[in-house]
């Protein structure tokens, strides 16, 4: 099984979707760590219930973002994780600290990237009058929500949709999208190899997959 670590700041329903897929025998992964920047995150409780090692680090205990991220990534590296999954992890990552993880760290973001990087994606899609909305799983690079997109789930925006309802409808699709992408990576059908020291951007997604 692919050794994966998950970072989550909140309730952890996407983590739960991964655990459920693993339990159902449809996702060949071993969870080596669930980490959070919030000691109260629901994701940590889910991890405990599933018997997964947990890590909660307080950003306020570090002199800088880079110090926090370097410690976080060092601890994740020490678990032997092969893939790091951001599932509702709400902190911006330091570009230098994350660099060694480029190509082996993915994030799920609730918009049809490149639309609506950042926060309040559902509200922004509604305010723009969009007819469709969605979620994206992408490789993480130093550019916020800007790394190469791997896969997206797309839903229609319906009359009567509001921010919470749209978020809730989309979430059910996120819960299928994220395990599906991790499944592809676990099957080694996706690789994103970045030569050392090369700046990464979205264009590299078109590089040949092995
Ligand atoms: C999900 O909708 C995820 O796409 C979003 O946070 C939610 C976490 O829910 N992620 C981001 O906004 C990342 N910037 P969960 O804790 O129930 O998985």
Coordinates of N, CA and C and ligand atoms in Angstrom, one line a residue:
X1 N 0.8 -1.2 0.0 CA 0.0 0.0 0.0 C 0.9 1.3 0.0
X2 N 0.3 2.3 -0.6 CA 1.0 3.6 -0.6 C 0.9 4.2 0.8
X3 N 2.0 4.7 1.3 CA 2.0 5.3 2.6 C 1.6 6.8 2.5
X4 N 0.5 7.2 3.1 CA 0.0 8.5 2.9 C -0.1 9.2 4.3
X5 N 0.2 10.5 4.3 CA -0.1 11.4 5.4 C -1.1 12.4 5.0
X6 N -2.0 12.8 5.9 CA -3.1 13.8 5.6 C -3.0 14.9 6.5
X7 N -3.1 16.1 6.0 CA -3.2 17.3 6.8 C -4.6 17.9 6.7
X8 N -5.2 18.3 7.8 CA -6.6 18.8 7.8 C -6.7 19.8 9.0
X9 N -7.4 20.9 8.7 CA -7.6 21.9 9.8 C -9.0 21.8 10.4
X10 N -9.9 21.1 9.8 CA -11.3 21.2 10.2 C -12.0 19.8 10.4
X11 N -13.2 19.8 9.9 CA -14.1 18.7 10.3 C -13.6 17.3 9.8
X12 N -13.0 17.3 8.6 CA -12.3 16.1 8.2 C -13.1 15.1 7.4
X13 N -14.2 15.6 6.7 CA -15.0 14.7 6.0 C -14.3 14.1 4.8
X14 N -13.4 14.9 4.2 CA -12.6 14.3 3.1 C -11.6 13.2 3.6
X15 N -11.1 13.5 4.8 CA -10.3 12.4 5.4 C -11.1 11.2 5.6
X16 N -12.3 11.4 6.1 CA -13.2 10.2 6.4 C -13.5 9.5 5.1
X17 N -13.7 10.2 4.0 CA -13.9 9.5 2.7 C -12.7 8.7 2.3
X18 N -11.5 9.1 2.6 CA -10.3 8.3 2.3 C -10.3 7.1 3.2
X19 N -10.6 7.3 4.5 CA -10.6 6.1 5.4 C -11.6 5.1 5.0
X20 N -12.8 5.6 4.6 CA -13.9 4.7 4.2 C -13.5 3.9 3.0
X21 N -12.9 4.6 2.0 CA -12.4 3.8 0.8 C -11.4 2.8 1.2
X22 N -10.5 3.1 2.0 CA -9.5 2.2 2.5 C -10.2 1.0 3.2
X23 N -11.1 1.3 4.1 CA -11.8 0.2 4.8 C -12.7 -0.7 3.8
X24 N -13.2 -0.1 2.8 CA -14.0 -0.8 1.8 C -13.1 -1.7 0.9
X25 N -11.8 -1.5 1.0 CA -10.9 -2.3 0.2 C -10.7 -1.7 -1.2
X26 N -11.1 -0.5 -1.4 CA -11.0 0.1 -2.8 C -9.8 1.1 -2.9
X27 N -9.1 1.3 -1.8 CA -8.0 2.3 -1.8 C -6.8 1.7 -1.0
X28 N -5.8 1.3 -1.8 CA -4.7 0.5 -1.2 C -3.6 1.5 -0.6
X29 N -4.0 2.1 0.6 CA -3.1 3.0 1.2 C -3.0 2.6 2.7
X30 N -1.9 3.1 3.3 CA -1.7 3.0 4.7 C -1.5 4.4 5.2
X31 N -2.4 4.8 6.2 CA -2.3 6.1 6.8 C -1.2 6.1 7.8
X32 N -0.2 6.9 7.5 CA 0.9 7.0 8.5 C 0.8 8.1 9.5
X33 N 0.0 9.1 9.1 CA -0.2 10.3 10.0 C -1.3 11.1 9.5
X34 N -2.1 11.7 10.5 CA -3.0 12.8 10.3 C -2.5 14.0 11.1
X35 N -2.2 15.1 10.5 CA -1.7 16.2 11.1 C -2.6 17.4 11.0
X36 N -2.5 18.3 12.0 CA -3.4 19.5 12.0 C -2.7 20.7 12.7
X37 N -3.1 21.8 12.2 CA -2.7 23.1 12.9 C -3.7 23.5 13.9
X38 N -4.7 22.7 14.1 CA -5.8 23.0 15.1 C -6.0 21.8 16.0
X39 N -5.7 21.9 17.3 CA -5.8 20.8 18.2 C -7.2 20.3 18.3
X40 N -8.2 21.2 18.0 CA -9.6 20.8 18.1 C -10.2 20.3 16.8
X41 N -9.4 20.1 15.8 CA -9.9 19.6 14.5 C -10.7 18.3 14.6
X42 N -11.8 18.3 14.0 CA -12.6 17.0 13.9 C -11.8 15.9 13.3
X43 N -10.9 16.3 12.3 CA -10.1 15.3 11.6 C -9.2 14.5 12.6
X44 N -8.8 15.1 13.6 CA -7.9 14.4 14.6 C -8.7 13.4 15.4
X45 N -10.0 13.7 15.6 CA -10.9 12.7 16.3 C -11.1 11.5 15.4
X46 N -11.4 11.8 14.1 CA -11.6 10.8 13.1 C -10.4 9.9 13.0
X47 N -9.2 10.5 13.1 CA -7.9 9.7 13.0 C -7.8 8.8 14.2
X48 N -8.1 9.4 15.4 CA -8.0 8.6 16.6 C -8.9 7.4 16.5
X49 N -10.2 7.6 16.1 CA -11.1 6.5 16.0 C -10.7 5.5 15.0
X50 N -9.9 5.9 14.0 CA -9.4 4.9 13.0 C -8.1 4.3 13.4
X51 N -7.5 4.8 14.5 CA -6.2 4.2 14.9 C -5.0 4.7 14.1
X52 N -5.2 6.0 13.6 CA -4.1 6.5 12.8 C -3.3 7.5 13.7
X53 N -2.0 7.4 13.6 CA -1.1 8.4 14.4 C -1.5 9.8 14.1
X54 N -1.5 10.6 15.2 CA -1.9 12.0 15.0 C -0.8 13.0 15.4
X55 N -0.9 14.1 14.8 CA 0.1 15.2 15.2 C -0.7 16.5 15.1
X56 N -0.7 17.3 16.3 CA -1.2 18.6 16.3 C -0.1 19.6 16.6
X57 N 0.2 20.5 15.8 CA 1.2 21.5 16.0 C 0.6 22.9 16.0
X58 N 1.0 23.7 17.0 CA 0.4 25.1 17.2 C 1.3 26.1 16.5
X59 N 0.8 26.7 15.4 CA 1.6 27.7 14.7 C 2.1 28.8 15.6
X60 N 1.4 29.1 16.6 CA 1.8 30.3 17.5 C 3.0 30.0 18.3
X61 N 3.4 28.7 18.3 CA 4.6 28.3 19.1 C 5.9 28.4 18.3
X62 N 5.7 28.9 17.1 CA 6.9 29.0 16.2 C 7.2 30.5 15.8
X63 N 8.4 30.9 15.7 CA 8.8 32.3 15.4 C 8.3 32.7 14.0
X64 N 8.1 31.8 13.0 CA 7.8 32.2 11.7 C 7.0 31.0 11.0
X65 N 6.3 31.4 9.9 CA 5.7 30.4 9.1 C 6.7 29.3 8.6
X66 N 7.8 29.8 8.2 CA 8.8 28.9 7.6 C 9.2 27.9 8.7
X67 N 9.5 28.4 9.9 CA 9.9 27.5 11.0 C 8.8 26.4 11.3
X68 N 7.6 26.9 11.3 CA 6.5 25.9 11.5 C 6.4 24.9 10.4
X69 N 6.5 25.3 9.2 CA 6.3 24.4 8.1 C 7.5 23.5 8.0
X70 N 8.7 24.0 8.3 CA 9.9 23.1 8.2 C 9.8 22.0 9.3
X71 N 9.3 22.3 10.5 CA 9.1 21.3 11.5 C 8.0 20.3 11.1
X72 N 6.9 20.9 10.6 CA 5.8 20.0 10.2 C 6.3 19.0 9.1
X73 N 6.9 19.5 8.1 CA 7.4 18.7 7.0 C 8.4 17.7 7.4
X74 N 9.3 18.1 8.4 CA 10.3 17.2 8.9 C 9.6 16.0 9.6
X75 N 8.6 16.3 10.4 CA 7.9 15.2 11.1 C 7.1 14.3 10.1
X76 N 6.6 14.9 9.1 CA 5.9 14.1 8.1 C 6.9 13.2 7.3
X77 N 8.0 13.8 7.0 CA 9.1 13.0 6.3 C 9.5 11.8 7.1
X78 N 9.6 12.0 8.4 CA 10.1 11.0 9.3 C 9.1 9.8 9.4
X79 N 7.9 10.0 9.0 CA 6.9 8.9 9.0 C 7.1 8.0 7.8
X80 N 7.9 8.4 6.8 CA 8.1 7.6 5.6 C 6.9 7.8 4.6
X81 N 6.1 8.8 4.8 CA 5.0 9.1 3.9 C 5.5 9.3 2.5
X82 N 4.8 8.6 1.5 CA 5.1 8.8 0.1 C 4.3 9.8 -0.6
X83 N 3.1 10.1 0.0 CA 2.2 11.1 -0.6 C 1.6 11.9 0.6
X84 N 1.5 13.2 0.4 CA 0.9 14.0 1.5 C -0.3 14.6 0.9
X85 N -1.4 14.4 1.5 CA -2.7 14.9 1.0 C -3.2 16.0 1.9
X86 N -3.5 17.2 1.3 CA -4.1 18.3 2.0 C -5.6 18.2 1.8
X87 N -6.3 17.9 2.9 CA -7.8 17.7 2.9 C -8.4 18.7 3.8
X88 N -8.6 19.9 3.3 CA -9.2 20.9 4.2 C -8.1 21.5 5.1
X89 N -6.9 21.6 4.6 CA -5.8 22.2 5.4 C -5.8 23.7 5.0
X90 N -6.0 24.6 6.0 CA -6.4 25.9 5.6 C -5.2 26.9 5.8
X91 N -4.0 26.4 6.0 CA -2.9 27.3 6.1 C -2.1 27.4 4.8
X92 N -1.7 28.6 4.5 CA -0.8 28.8 3.4 C 0.6 28.2 3.8
X93 N 1.2 27.6 2.8 CA 2.5 26.9 3.0 C 3.6 27.8 2.6
X94 N 4.7 27.7 3.3 CA 5.9 28.4 2.9 C 6.5 27.8 1.7
X95 N 6.8 28.6 0.7 CA 7.3 28.0 -0.6 C 8.6 27.2 -0.5
X96 N 9.5 27.7 0.3 CA 10.8 27.0 0.4 C 10.6 25.7 1.2
X97 N 9.8 25.8 2.3 CA 9.6 24.6 3.1 C 8.9 23.5 2.3
X98 N 8.0 23.9 1.5 CA 7.2 22.8 0.8 C 8.0 22.2 -0.4
X99 N 9.0 22.9 -0.9 CA 9.7 22.5 -2.1 C 10.0 21.1 -2.2
X100 N 10.6 20.4 -1.2 CA 10.9 19.0 -1.3 C 9.7 18.1 -1.5
X101 N 8.5 18.7 -1.2 CA 7.3 17.9 -1.4 C 6.6 18.1 -2.7
X102 N 7.1 18.9 -3.5 CA 6.5 19.2 -4.8 C 6.6 17.9 -5.6
X103 N 5.4 17.5 -6.1 CA 5.3 16.2 -6.9 C 4.8 15.1 -6.0
X104 N 4.8 15.3 -4.7 CA 4.2 14.2 -3.8 C 3.3 14.8 -2.8
X105 N 2.7 16.0 -3.1 CA 1.7 16.6 -2.2 C 0.6 17.1 -3.1
X106 N -0.6 16.7 -2.7 CA -1.8 17.1 -3.4 C -2.8 17.8 -2.5
X107 N -3.7 18.6 -3.1 CA -4.6 19.4 -2.3 C -6.0 19.3 -3.0
X108 N -7.1 19.3 -2.2 CA -8.4 19.4 -2.8 C -8.9 20.8 -2.5
X109 N -9.4 21.4 -3.6 CA -9.8 22.8 -3.5 C -11.2 22.9 -4.1
X110 N -12.1 23.6 -3.4 CA -13.5 23.6 -3.8 C -13.8 24.7 -4.9
X111 N -13.2 24.6 -6.0 CA -13.6 25.4 -7.2 C -13.0 24.7 -8.4
X112 N -13.5 25.2 -9.5 CA -13.0 24.7 -10.8 C -11.8 25.6 -11.1
X113 N -10.6 25.2 -10.6 CA -9.4 25.9 -10.8 C -9.2 26.0 -12.3
X114 N -8.6 27.0 -12.9 CA -8.0 28.2 -12.2 C -8.9 29.2 -11.6
X115 N -10.2 29.0 -11.7 CA -11.1 29.9 -11.1 C -11.1 29.9 -9.6
X116 N -11.2 31.0 -8.9 CA -11.4 31.1 -7.5 C -10.4 30.4 -6.6
X117 N -9.1 30.8 -6.8 CA -8.1 30.4 -5.8 C -8.5 31.0 -4.5
X118 N -8.0 30.5 -3.4 CA -8.2 31.1 -2.1 C -9.6 30.8 -1.5
X119 N -10.1 31.7 -0.7 CA -11.3 31.4 0.1 C -12.6 31.8 -0.5
X120 N -13.7 31.4 0.1 CA -15.1 31.7 -0.2 C -15.4 31.4 -1.7
X121 N -15.0 30.2 -2.1 CA -15.2 29.9 -3.5 C -16.6 29.7 -3.9
X122 N -17.5 29.2 -3.0 CA -18.9 28.9 -3.3 C -19.6 30.3 -3.5
X123 N -19.3 31.2 -2.6 CA -20.0 32.5 -2.7 C -19.5 33.2 -4.0
X124 N -18.3 33.1 -4.3 CA -17.8 33.8 -5.5 C -18.3 33.2 -6.8
X125 N -18.5 31.9 -6.8 CA -19.1 31.3 -8.0 C -20.6 31.8 -8.1
X126 N -21.3 31.8 -7.0 CA -22.7 32.3 -7.0 C -22.7 33.8 -7.5
X127 N -21.9 34.6 -6.9 CA -21.9 36.0 -7.2 C -21.6 36.3 -8.6
X128 N -20.7 35.4 -9.2 CA -20.3 35.7 -10.6 C -21.4 35.2 -11.5
X129 N -22.5 34.5 -11.0 CA -23.5 34.0 -11.9 C -23.1 32.8 -12.6
X130 N -22.1 32.1 -12.2 CA -21.7 30.9 -12.9 C -22.8 29.9 -13.0
X131 N -22.8 29.1 -14.1 CA -23.7 28.0 -14.2 C -23.2 26.7 -13.7
X132 N -21.9 26.7 -13.5 CA -21.4 25.4 -12.9 C -20.3 25.8 -11.9
X133 N -20.1 24.8 -11.1 CA -19.1 24.9 -10.0 C -18.4 23.5 -9.9
X134 N -17.5 23.5 -9.0 CA -16.8 22.2 -8.8 C -15.7 22.2 -7.9
X135 N -14.9 21.1 -7.9 CA -13.8 20.9 -7.0 C -12.6 20.4 -7.8
X136 N -11.4 20.7 -7.4 CA -10.2 20.3 -8.1 C -9.3 19.6 -7.2
X137 N -8.6 18.6 -7.7 CA -7.4 18.1 -6.9 C -6.2 18.4 -7.8
X138 N -5.2 19.0 -7.1 CA -4.0 19.5 -7.9 C -2.8 19.2 -7.0
X139 N -1.7 19.1 -7.8 CA -0.4 19.1 -7.1 C -0.1 20.4 -6.5
X140 N 0.5 20.4 -5.3 CA 0.8 21.7 -4.6 C 2.2 22.2 -5.0
X141 N 2.2 23.4 -5.4 CA 3.4 24.1 -5.6 C 3.4 25.4 -4.8
X142 N 4.4 26.2 -4.9 CA 4.5 27.4 -4.1 C 3.4 28.4 -4.4
X143 N 2.8 28.3 -5.6 CA 1.8 29.2 -6.0 C 0.4 28.8 -5.4
X144 N -0.2 29.6 -4.5 CA -1.4 29.2 -3.8 C -2.5 28.7 -4.8
X145 N -2.9 27.5 -4.6 CA -3.9 26.8 -5.4 C -3.6 26.9 -6.9
X146 N -2.3 27.0 -7.2 CA -1.9 27.2 -8.6 C -1.2 26.1 -9.2
X147 N -1.0 25.0 -8.5 CA -0.2 23.8 -9.1 C -1.1 23.1 -10.1
X148 N -0.4 22.2 -10.8 CA -1.1 21.5 -11.9 C -2.3 20.7 -11.4
X149 N -3.4 20.9 -12.1 CA -4.7 20.2 -11.8 C -4.6 18.7 -12.3
X150 N -5.0 17.8 -11.4 CA -5.0 16.4 -11.8 C -6.4 16.0 -12.3
X151 N -7.4 16.4 -11.5 CA -8.8 16.0 -11.9 C -9.8 16.9 -11.2
X152 N -11.0 17.0 -11.8 CA -12.0 17.9 -11.3 C -13.4 17.2 -11.3
X153 N -14.2 17.6 -10.3 CA -15.6 17.2 -10.3 C -16.4 18.5 -10.6
X154 N -17.4 18.3 -11.4 CA -18.2 19.5 -11.9 C -19.6 19.3 -11.6
X155 N -20.3 20.3 -11.1 CA -21.7 20.2 -10.8 C -22.4 21.5 -11.3
X156 N -23.7 21.4 -11.6 CA -24.4 22.5 -12.1 C -24.8 23.4 -10.9
X157 N -24.9 24.7 -11.1 CA -25.4 25.5 -10.0 C -26.9 25.7 -10.3
X158 N -27.7 25.4 -9.3 CA -29.2 25.3 -9.5 C -29.9 26.6 -9.0
X159 N -31.1 26.9 -9.5 CA -31.8 28.0 -9.0 C -32.1 27.7 -7.5
X160 N -32.0 28.6 -6.7 CA -32.2 28.4 -5.2 C -31.0 28.0 -4.5
X161 N -29.9 27.8 -5.2 CA -28.6 27.4 -4.5 C -28.2 28.6 -3.7
X162 N -27.7 28.4 -2.5 CA -27.0 29.4 -1.7 C -25.7 28.8 -1.3
X163 N -24.9 29.7 -0.6 CA -23.5 29.3 -0.3 C -23.4 28.0 0.4
X164 N -24.2 27.8 1.5 CA -24.1 26.6 2.3 C -24.6 25.3 1.5
X165 N -25.7 25.5 0.8 CA -26.2 24.4 0.1 C -25.3 24.0 -1.0
X166 N -24.7 24.9 -1.7 CA -23.8 24.6 -2.8 C -22.6 23.9 -2.3
X167 N -22.1 24.4 -1.1 CA -20.9 23.8 -0.5 C -21.2 22.3 -0.1
X168 N -22.4 22.1 0.4 CA -22.8 20.8 0.9 C -23.0 19.9 -0.3
X169 N -23.6 20.3 -1.4 CA -23.8 19.5 -2.6 C -22.5 19.1 -3.2
X170 N -21.6 20.1 -3.2 CA -20.2 19.8 -3.8 C -19.5 18.8 -3.0
X171 N -19.6 18.9 -1.7 CA -18.8 18.1 -0.8 C -19.0 16.6 -1.1
X172 N -20.2 16.2 -1.5 CA -20.5 14.8 -1.8 C -19.6 14.4 -3.0
X173 N -19.4 15.3 -3.9 CA -18.5 15.0 -5.1 C -17.1 15.0 -4.7
X174 N -16.7 15.9 -3.8 CA -15.3 15.9 -3.3 C -15.0 14.5 -2.7
X175 N -15.9 13.9 -2.0 CA -15.7 12.7 -1.3 C -15.5 11.5 -2.3
X176 N -15.8 11.7 -3.5 CA -15.5 10.7 -4.5 C -14.2 11.1 -5.3
X177 N -14.1 12.4 -5.5 CA -12.9 12.8 -6.3 C -11.6 12.5 -5.6
X178 N -11.5 12.9 -4.3 CA -10.2 12.7 -3.7 C -9.8 11.3 -3.6
X179 N -10.6 10.3 -3.1 CA -10.1 9.0 -3.2 C -9.8 8.5 -4.6
X180 N -10.5 9.0 -5.6 CA -10.2 8.5 -6.9 C -8.8 8.9 -7.4
X181 N -8.5 10.2 -7.0 CA -7.1 10.6 -7.4 C -6.0 9.9 -6.6
X182 N -6.3 9.7 -5.3 CA -5.3 9.0 -4.5 C -5.1 7.5 -5.1
X183 N -6.3 7.0 -5.5 CA -6.2 5.6 -6.1 C -5.3 5.6 -7.3
X184 N -5.5 6.6 -8.2 CA -4.6 6.7 -9.4 C -3.1 6.8 -9.0
X185 N -2.9 7.6 -8.0 CA -1.5 7.8 -7.6 C -0.9 6.5 -7.0
X186 N -1.8 5.8 -6.2 CA -1.4 4.6 -5.6 C -1.1 3.5 -6.6
X187 N -1.8 3.6 -7.7 CA -1.6 2.6 -8.8 C -0.4 3.0 -9.7
X188 N 0.2 4.1 -9.3 CA 1.4 4.6 -10.0 C 1.0 4.9 -11.5
X189 N -0.2 5.4 -11.7 CA -0.5 5.8 -13.0 C -0.4 7.3 -13.2
X190 N -0.1 7.9 -12.1 CA 0.2 9.4 -12.1 C 1.6 9.6 -11.5
X191 N 2.4 10.4 -12.2 CA 3.6 10.8 -11.6 C 3.9 12.2 -12.0
X192 N 4.5 12.9 -11.2 CA 4.8 14.3 -11.5 C 6.2 14.6 -11.0
X193 N 7.2 14.3 -11.9 CA 8.6 14.3 -11.5 C 9.1 15.7 -11.8
X194 N 9.7 16.4 -10.8 CA 10.3 17.7 -11.1 C 11.8 17.6 -10.9
X195 N 12.5 18.0 -11.9 CA 14.0 18.0 -11.7 C 14.3 18.9 -10.6
X196 N 15.3 18.6 -9.8 CA 15.8 19.4 -8.7 C 16.0 20.9 -9.1
X197 N 15.5 21.8 -8.3 CA 15.9 23.2 -8.5 C 15.1 23.8 -9.6
X198 N 14.2 23.1 -10.3 CA 13.5 23.8 -11.4 C 12.2 24.4 -10.8
X199 N 12.0 25.6 -11.2 CA 10.7 26.3 -10.7 C 9.6 25.6 -11.4
X200 N 8.5 25.4 -10.7 CA 7.4 24.6 -11.2 C 6.2 25.5 -11.5
X201 N 5.5 25.2 -12.6 CA 4.3 25.9 -12.8 C 3.4 25.0 -13.6
X202 N 2.2 25.5 -13.9 CA 1.2 24.6 -14.4 C 1.5 24.0 -15.8
X203 N 2.4 24.6 -16.5 CA 2.8 24.1 -17.8 C 3.4 22.7 -17.7
X204 N 4.0 22.4 -16.6 CA 4.7 21.1 -16.5 C 3.8 19.9 -16.5
X205 N 2.5 20.2 -16.3 CA 1.5 19.0 -16.3 C 1.6 18.3 -17.6
X206 N 1.9 19.1 -18.7 CA 1.9 18.4 -20.0 C 3.1 17.6 -20.2
X207 N 4.1 17.6 -19.2 CA 5.2 16.7 -19.4 C 4.8 15.3 -19.4
X208 N 5.5 14.4 -20.1 CA 5.1 13.0 -20.3 C 4.9 12.3 -19.0
X209 N 3.9 11.5 -18.9 CA 3.7 10.7 -17.7 C 4.3 9.3 -18.0
X210 N 4.9 8.8 -17.0 CA 5.6 7.5 -17.2 C 4.5 6.4 -17.1
Ligands
LIG1 C1 -13.5 21.0 1.7 O1 -14.6 21.5 1.0 C2 -12.2 21.3 0.9 O2 -12.4 21.3 -0.5 C3 -11.9 22.7 1.4 O3 -12.3 22.7 2.8 C4 -13.3 21.7 3.0 C5 -12.8 20.8 4.1 O4 -13.9 19.9 4.5 N1 -10.6 23.1 1.2 C6 -10.2 24.3 1.1 O5 -10.9 25.3 1.0 C7 -8.7 24.5 0.9 N2 -8.3 25.8 0.6 P1 -13.6 18.7 5.4 O6 -12.8 19.1 6.6 O7 -14.9 18.2 5.8 O8 -12.9 17.7 4.5

